[in-house]
XYZ file of C-alpha atoms in Angstrom:
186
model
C 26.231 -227.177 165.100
C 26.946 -226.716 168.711
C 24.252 -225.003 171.101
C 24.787 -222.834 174.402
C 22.534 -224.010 176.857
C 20.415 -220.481 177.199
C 16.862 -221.139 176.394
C 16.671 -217.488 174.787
C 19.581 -218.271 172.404
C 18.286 -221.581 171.640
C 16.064 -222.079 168.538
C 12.942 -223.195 168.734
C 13.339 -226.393 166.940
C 16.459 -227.127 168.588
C 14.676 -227.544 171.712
C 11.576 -229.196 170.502
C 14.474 -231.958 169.554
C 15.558 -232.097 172.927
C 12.059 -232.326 175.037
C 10.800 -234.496 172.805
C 13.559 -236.780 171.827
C 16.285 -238.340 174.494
C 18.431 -239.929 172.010
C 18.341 -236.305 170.182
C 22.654 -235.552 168.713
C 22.281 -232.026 169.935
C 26.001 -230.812 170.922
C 26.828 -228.232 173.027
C 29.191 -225.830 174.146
C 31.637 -227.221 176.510
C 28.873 -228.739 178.673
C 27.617 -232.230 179.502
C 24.729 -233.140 176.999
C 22.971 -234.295 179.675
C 23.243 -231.320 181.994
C 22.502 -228.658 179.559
C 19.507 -230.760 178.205
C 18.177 -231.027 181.777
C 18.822 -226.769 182.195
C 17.216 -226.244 179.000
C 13.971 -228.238 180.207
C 14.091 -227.484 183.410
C 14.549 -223.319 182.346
C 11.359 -223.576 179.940
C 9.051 -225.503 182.814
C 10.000 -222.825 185.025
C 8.827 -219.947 183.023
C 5.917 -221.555 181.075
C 4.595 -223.416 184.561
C 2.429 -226.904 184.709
C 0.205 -225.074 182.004
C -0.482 -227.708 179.310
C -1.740 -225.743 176.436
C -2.642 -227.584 173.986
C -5.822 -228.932 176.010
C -6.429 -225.478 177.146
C -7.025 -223.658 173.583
C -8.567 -227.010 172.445
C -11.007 -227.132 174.767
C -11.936 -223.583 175.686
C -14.285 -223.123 172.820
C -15.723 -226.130 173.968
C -16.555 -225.373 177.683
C -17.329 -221.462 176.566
C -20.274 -222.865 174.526
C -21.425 -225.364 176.496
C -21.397 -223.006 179.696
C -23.380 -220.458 177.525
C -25.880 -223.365 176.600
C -26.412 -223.689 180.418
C -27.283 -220.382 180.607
C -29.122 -219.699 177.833
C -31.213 -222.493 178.935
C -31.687 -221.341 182.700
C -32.985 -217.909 181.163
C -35.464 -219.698 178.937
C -36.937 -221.417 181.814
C -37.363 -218.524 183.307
C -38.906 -217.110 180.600
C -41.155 -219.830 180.197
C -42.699 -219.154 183.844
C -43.164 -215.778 182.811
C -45.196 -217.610 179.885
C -43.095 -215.378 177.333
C -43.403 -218.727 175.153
C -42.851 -217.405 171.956
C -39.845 -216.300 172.415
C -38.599 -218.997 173.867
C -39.825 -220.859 171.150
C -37.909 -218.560 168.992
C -34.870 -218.728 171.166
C -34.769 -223.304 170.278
C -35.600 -222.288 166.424
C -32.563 -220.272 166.434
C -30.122 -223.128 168.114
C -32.029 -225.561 165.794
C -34.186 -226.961 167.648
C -37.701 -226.901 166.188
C -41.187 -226.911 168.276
C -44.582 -226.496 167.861
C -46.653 -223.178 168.983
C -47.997 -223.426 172.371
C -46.632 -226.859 172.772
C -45.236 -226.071 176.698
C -44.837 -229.618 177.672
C -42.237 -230.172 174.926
C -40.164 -226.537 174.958
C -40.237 -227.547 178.795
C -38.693 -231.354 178.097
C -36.362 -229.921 175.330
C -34.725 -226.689 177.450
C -34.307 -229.067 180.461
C -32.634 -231.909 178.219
C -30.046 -229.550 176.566
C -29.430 -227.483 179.904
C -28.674 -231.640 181.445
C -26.968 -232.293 178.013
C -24.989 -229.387 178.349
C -24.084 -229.438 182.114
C -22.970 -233.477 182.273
C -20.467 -232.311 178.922
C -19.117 -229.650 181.148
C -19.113 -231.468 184.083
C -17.031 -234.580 182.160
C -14.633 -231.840 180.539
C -13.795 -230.253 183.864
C -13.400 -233.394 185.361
C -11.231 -234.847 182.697
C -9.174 -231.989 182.729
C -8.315 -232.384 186.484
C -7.551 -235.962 185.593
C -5.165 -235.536 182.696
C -1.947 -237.431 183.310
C 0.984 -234.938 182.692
C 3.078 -236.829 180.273
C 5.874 -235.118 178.286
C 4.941 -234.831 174.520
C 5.674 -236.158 171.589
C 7.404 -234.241 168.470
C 3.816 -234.243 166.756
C 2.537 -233.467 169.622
C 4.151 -230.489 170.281
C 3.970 -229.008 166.566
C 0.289 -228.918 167.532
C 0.678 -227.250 170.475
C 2.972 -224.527 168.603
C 0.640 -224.445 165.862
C -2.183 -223.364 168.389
C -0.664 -220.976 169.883
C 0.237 -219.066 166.786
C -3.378 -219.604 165.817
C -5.000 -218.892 169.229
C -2.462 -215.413 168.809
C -2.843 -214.749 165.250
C 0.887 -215.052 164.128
C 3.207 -217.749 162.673
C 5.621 -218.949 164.803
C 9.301 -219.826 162.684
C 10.597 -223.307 164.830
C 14.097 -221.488 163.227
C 13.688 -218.229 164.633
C 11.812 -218.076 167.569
C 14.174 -219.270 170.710
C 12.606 -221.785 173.324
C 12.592 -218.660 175.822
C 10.297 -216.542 173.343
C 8.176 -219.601 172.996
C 7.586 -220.467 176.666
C 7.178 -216.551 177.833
C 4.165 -216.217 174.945
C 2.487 -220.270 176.195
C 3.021 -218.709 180.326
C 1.076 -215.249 178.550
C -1.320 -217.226 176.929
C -2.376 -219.384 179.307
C -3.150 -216.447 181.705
C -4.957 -214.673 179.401
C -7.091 -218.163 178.738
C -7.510 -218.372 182.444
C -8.798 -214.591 182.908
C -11.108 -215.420 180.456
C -12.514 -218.736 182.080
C -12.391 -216.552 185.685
C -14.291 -214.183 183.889
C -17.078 -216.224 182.279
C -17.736 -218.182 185.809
């Protein structure tokens, strides 16, 4: 079958084919394979951005509950020098962490070694995330990443009948909306 070089006529899987695979036998209309291949790609960077989604959704849950940890462990040292130590002792039963009544010394040592714990894992995610070389994906790679955004939106997403456009205008969407969120928890 022979392809126009339009990201929002071209299916899905067509184009997952031809960013993932430079030896791909895509044909299309009356234009250089080459040319139309480098549109295509070029068209769906445009719109979706230098986003890389897959690490995004991956990691958002992560960094969302280790920022909360943080905090939840700033407000029960705070608590603890309002000697409220019950319920800060209540508070580390609940996350699973067990201590004795009235024992300050060790609530003390275990809020300030999860709030560490918890800021060197954030620290190490951020930085790794600044780090990450931008490489293009691989087939599998990118089945993932479509997979996760149909998750992360609650809707299957048909490699058949979704066109690359659709695709790349719902990663640009949901990568803004993951970035208001992030904006809004700092």
């Amino acid at each position: 079958m022979r392809y126009t070089s339009d990201i929002y006529e071209l299916p899905l899987s067509v184009f997952i084919e031809i960013y993932t695979n430079d030896s791909n036998t895509i044909e299309f209309d009356g234009e250089d394979k080459g040319a139309a291949s480098a549109k295509i790609i070029n068209d769906y960077i445009e719109i979706v951005g230098s986003k890389q989604l897959s690490s995004e959704i991956l990691n958002c849950n992560e960094r969302m509950n280790l920022a909360m940890t943080v905090e939840c462990m700033k407000a029960c040292e705070n608590m603890m020098k309002l000697k409220m130590y019950d319920e800060v002792r209540d508070i580390l039963m609940k996350i699973g962490y067990s201590c004795k009544k009235g024992d300050v010394m060790a609530m003390n040592a275990r809020i300030s070694a999860l709030k560490s714990r918890a800021q060197y894992d954030l620290d190490k995610i951020s930085k790794e995330k600044n780090e990450e070389p931008k490489e293009k994906p691989t087939k599998r790679g990118f089945i993932n990443e479509v997979v996760a955004i149909g998750k992360y939106n609650k809707m299957h997403i048909n490699l058949k009948e979704w066109t690359a456009g659709s695709y790349a205008c719902l990663v640009r969407q949901t990568c803004d909306e993951i970035d208001e969120l992030n904006r809004k928890r700092k």
